mmCIF file of C-alpha atoms and ligand atoms in Angstrom:
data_model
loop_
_atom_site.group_PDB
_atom_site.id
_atom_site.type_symbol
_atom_site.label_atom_id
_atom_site.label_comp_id
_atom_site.label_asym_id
_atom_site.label_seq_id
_atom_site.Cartn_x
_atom_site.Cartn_y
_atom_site.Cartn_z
ATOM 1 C CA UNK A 28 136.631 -193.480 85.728
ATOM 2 C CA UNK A 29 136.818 -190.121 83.953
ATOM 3 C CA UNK A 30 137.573 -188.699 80.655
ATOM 4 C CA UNK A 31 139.593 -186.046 79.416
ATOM 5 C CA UNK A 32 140.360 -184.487 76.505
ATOM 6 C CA UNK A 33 144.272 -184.091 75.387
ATOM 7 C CA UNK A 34 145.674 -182.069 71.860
ATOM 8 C CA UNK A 35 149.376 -182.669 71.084
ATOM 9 C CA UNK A 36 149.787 -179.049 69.750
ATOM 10 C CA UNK A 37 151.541 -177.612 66.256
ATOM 11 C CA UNK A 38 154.902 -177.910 67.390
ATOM 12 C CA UNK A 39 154.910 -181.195 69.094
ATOM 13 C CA UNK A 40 153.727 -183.174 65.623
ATOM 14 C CA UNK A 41 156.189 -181.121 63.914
ATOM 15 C CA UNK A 42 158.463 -182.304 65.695
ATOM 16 C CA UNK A 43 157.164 -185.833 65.512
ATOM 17 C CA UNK A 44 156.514 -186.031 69.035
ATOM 18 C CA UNK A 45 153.088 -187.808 69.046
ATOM 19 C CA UNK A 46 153.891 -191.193 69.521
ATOM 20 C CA UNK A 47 156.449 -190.354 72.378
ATOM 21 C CA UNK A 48 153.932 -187.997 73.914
ATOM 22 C CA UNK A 49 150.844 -191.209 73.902
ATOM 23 C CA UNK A 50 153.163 -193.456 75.077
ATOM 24 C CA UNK A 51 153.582 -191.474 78.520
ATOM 25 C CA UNK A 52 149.630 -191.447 78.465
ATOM 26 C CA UNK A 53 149.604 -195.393 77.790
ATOM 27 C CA UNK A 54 152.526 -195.918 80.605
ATOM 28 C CA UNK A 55 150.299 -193.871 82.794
ATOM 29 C CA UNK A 56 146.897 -195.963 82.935
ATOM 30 C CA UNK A 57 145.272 -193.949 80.252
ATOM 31 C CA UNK A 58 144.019 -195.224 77.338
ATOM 32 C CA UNK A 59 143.311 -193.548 74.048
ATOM 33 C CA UNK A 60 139.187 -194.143 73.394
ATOM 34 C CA UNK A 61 138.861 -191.545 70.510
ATOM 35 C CA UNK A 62 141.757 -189.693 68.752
ATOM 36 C CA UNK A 63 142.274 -187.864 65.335
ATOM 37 C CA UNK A 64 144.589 -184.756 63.364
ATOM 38 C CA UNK A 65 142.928 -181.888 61.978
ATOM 39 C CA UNK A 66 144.239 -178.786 61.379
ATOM 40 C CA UNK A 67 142.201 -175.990 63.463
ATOM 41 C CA UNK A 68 140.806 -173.305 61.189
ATOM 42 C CA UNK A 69 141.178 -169.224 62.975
ATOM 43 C CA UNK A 70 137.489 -169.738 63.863
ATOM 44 C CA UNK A 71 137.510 -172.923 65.707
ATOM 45 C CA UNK A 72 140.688 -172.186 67.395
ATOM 46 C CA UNK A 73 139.439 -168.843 68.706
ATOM 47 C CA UNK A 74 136.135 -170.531 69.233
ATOM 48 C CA UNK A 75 138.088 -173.694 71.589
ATOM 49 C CA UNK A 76 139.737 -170.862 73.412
ATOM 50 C CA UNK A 77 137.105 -168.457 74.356
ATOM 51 C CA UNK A 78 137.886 -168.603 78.172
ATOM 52 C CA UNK A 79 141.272 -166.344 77.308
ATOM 53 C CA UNK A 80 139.806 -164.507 74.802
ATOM 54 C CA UNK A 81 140.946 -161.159 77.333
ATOM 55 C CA UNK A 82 144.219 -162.122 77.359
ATOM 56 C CA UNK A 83 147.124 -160.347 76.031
ATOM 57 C CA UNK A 84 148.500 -163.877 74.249
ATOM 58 C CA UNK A 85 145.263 -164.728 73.064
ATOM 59 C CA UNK A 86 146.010 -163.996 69.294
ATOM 60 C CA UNK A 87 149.232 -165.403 69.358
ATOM 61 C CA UNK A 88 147.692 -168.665 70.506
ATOM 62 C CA UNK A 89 144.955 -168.903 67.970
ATOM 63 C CA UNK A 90 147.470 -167.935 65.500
ATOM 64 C CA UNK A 91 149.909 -170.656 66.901
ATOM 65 C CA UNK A 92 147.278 -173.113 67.301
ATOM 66 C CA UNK A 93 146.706 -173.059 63.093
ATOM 67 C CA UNK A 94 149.804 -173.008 62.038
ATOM 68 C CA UNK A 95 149.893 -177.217 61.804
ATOM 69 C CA UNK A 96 147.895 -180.116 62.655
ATOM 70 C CA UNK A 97 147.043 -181.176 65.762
ATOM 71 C CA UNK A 98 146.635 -184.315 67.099
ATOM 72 C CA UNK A 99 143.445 -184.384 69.487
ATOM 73 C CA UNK A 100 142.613 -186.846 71.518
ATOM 74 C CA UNK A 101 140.148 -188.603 74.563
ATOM 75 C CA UNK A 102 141.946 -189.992 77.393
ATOM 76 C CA UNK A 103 140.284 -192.164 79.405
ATOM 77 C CA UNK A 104 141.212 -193.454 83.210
ATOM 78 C CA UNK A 105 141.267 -193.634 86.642
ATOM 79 C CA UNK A 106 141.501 -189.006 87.893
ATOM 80 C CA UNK A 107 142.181 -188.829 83.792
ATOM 81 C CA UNK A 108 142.172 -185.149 83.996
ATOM 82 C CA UNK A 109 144.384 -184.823 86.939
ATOM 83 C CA UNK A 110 146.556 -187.795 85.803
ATOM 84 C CA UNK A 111 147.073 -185.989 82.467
ATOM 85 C CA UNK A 112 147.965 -182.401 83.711
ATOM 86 C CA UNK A 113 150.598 -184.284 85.882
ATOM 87 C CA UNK A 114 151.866 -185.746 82.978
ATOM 88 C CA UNK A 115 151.618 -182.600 81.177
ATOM 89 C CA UNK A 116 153.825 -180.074 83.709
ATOM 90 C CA UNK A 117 153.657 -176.725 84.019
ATOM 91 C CA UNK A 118 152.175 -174.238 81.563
ATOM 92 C CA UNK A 119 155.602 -172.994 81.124
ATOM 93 C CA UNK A 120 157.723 -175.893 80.129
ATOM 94 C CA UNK A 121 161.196 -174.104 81.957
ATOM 95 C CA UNK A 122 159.103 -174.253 85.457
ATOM 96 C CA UNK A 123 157.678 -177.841 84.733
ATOM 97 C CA UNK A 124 159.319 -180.811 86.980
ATOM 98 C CA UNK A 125 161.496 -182.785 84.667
ATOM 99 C CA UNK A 126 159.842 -186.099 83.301
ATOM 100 C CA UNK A 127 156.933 -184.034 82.330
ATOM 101 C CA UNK A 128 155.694 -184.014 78.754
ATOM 102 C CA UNK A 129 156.079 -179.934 78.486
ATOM 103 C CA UNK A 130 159.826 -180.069 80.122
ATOM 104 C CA UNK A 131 160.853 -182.765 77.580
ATOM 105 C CA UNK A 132 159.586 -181.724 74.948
ATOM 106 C CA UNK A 133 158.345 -177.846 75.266
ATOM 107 C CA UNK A 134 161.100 -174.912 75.175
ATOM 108 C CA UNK A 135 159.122 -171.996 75.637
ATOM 109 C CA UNK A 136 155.160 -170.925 77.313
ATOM 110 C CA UNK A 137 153.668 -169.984 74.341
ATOM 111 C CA UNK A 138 154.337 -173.462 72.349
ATOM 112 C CA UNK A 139 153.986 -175.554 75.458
ATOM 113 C CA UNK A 140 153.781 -179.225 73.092
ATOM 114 C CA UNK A 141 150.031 -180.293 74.777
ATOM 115 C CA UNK A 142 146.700 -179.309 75.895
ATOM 116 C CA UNK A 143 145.116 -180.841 78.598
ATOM 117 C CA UNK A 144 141.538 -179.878 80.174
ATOM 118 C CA UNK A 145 141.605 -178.153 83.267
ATOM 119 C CA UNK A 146 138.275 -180.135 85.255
ATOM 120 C CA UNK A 147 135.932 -182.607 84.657
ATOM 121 C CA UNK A 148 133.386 -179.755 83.993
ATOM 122 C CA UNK A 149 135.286 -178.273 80.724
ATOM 123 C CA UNK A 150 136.611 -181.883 80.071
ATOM 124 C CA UNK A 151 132.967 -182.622 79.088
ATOM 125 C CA UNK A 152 132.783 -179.619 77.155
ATOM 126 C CA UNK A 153 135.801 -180.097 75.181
ATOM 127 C CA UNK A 154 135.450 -183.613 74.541
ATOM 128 C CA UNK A 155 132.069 -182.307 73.067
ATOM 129 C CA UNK A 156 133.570 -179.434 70.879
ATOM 130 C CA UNK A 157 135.661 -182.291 68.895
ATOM 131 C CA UNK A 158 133.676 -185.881 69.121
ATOM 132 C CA UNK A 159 130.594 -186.770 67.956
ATOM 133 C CA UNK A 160 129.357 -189.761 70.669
ATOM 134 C CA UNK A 161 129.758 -192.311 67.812
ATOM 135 C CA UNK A 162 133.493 -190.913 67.239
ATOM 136 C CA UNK A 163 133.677 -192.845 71.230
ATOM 137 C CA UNK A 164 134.999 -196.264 71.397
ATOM 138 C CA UNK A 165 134.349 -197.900 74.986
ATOM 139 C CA UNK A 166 137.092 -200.176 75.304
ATOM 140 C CA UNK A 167 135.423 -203.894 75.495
ATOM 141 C CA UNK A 168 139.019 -205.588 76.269
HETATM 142 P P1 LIG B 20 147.405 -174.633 80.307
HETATM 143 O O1 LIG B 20 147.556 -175.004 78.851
HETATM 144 O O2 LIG B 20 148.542 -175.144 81.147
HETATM 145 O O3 LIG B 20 146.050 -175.009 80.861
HETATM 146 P P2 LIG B 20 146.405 -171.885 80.212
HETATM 147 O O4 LIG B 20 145.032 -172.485 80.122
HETATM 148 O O5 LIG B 20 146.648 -170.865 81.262
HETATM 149 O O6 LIG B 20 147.527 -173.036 80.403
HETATM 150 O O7 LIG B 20 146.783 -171.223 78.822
HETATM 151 C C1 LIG B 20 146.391 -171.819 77.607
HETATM 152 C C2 LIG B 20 147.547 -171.760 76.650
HETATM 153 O O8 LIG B 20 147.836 -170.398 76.332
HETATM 154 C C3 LIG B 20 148.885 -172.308 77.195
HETATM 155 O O9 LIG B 20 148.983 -173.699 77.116
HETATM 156 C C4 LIG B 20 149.880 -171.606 76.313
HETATM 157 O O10 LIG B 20 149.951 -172.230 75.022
HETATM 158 C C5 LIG B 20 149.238 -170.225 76.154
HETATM 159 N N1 LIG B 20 149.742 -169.301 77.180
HETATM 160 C C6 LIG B 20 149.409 -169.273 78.478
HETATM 161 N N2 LIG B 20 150.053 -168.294 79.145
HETATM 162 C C7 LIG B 20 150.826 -167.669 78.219
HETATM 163 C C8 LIG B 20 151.725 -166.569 78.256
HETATM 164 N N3 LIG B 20 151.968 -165.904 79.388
HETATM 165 N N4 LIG B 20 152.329 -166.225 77.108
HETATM 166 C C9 LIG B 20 152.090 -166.869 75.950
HETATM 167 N N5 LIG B 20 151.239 -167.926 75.845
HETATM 168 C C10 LIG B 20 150.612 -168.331 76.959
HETATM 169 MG MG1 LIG B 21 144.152 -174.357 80.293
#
């Protein structure tokens, strides 16, 4: 069993996407164990995406990432984090296989509709940079 953490970006809730986009994680053997919206100030946006703080689209994501709630999430299952970036598609939704949550929902690279973690290493990290252990609900049935 593994854990993963998931954010149904900006545009996706703006869209009104978020029950559409859980469903595909519920049809899929993962279940929802902690979940809430916030809306990502510059600093913790920049601070969740350190890794591509070098890159050249880096400000356009932190800037994208605040510009509406998100919807964040722990996904828990059987290969969650591999199971979810399945689910997910490509980074750039016009390259992901059809079915996926990024080619039905996505239009363009830059406001892709989810996040997904990458491994089970920066799962655990993640999962940790938005939930508290008590925030955690073990499912008991
Ligand atoms: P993924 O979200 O599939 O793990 P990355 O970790 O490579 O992809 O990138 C993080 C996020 O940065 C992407 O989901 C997307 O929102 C944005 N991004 C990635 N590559 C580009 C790009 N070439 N141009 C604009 N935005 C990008
Ligand atoms: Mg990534």
């Amino acid at each position: 069993m593994e854990r993963t953490l998931s954010i149904i970006k900006p545009d996706a809730v703006g869209k009104n996407h978020i029950g559409d986009i859980i469903q595909r994680f519920e049809k899929n053997g993962l279940k929802v164990i902690s979940a809430k919206m916030m809306h990502l100030s510059k600093s913790q946006a920049e601070k969740f995406y350190e890794v591509h703080k070098a890159r050249p689209f880096f400000k356009d994501l932190v800037s994208f990432m605040t510009t509406g709630p998100v919807f964040v999430m722990v996904l828990e299952g059987n290969n969650a984090v591999q199971v979810n970036r399945d689910l997910m598609g490509a980074t750039d939704p016009s390259k992901a296989e059809k079915g996926t949550i990024r080619a039905d929902f996505a239009k363009t690279i830059d406001e892709n509709a989810v996040h997904g973690s990458d491994s089970l290493e920066n799962a655990k990290k993640e999962i940790e940079f938005f939930f508290s252990g008590n925030e955690i609900c073990e499912r008991t049935r």
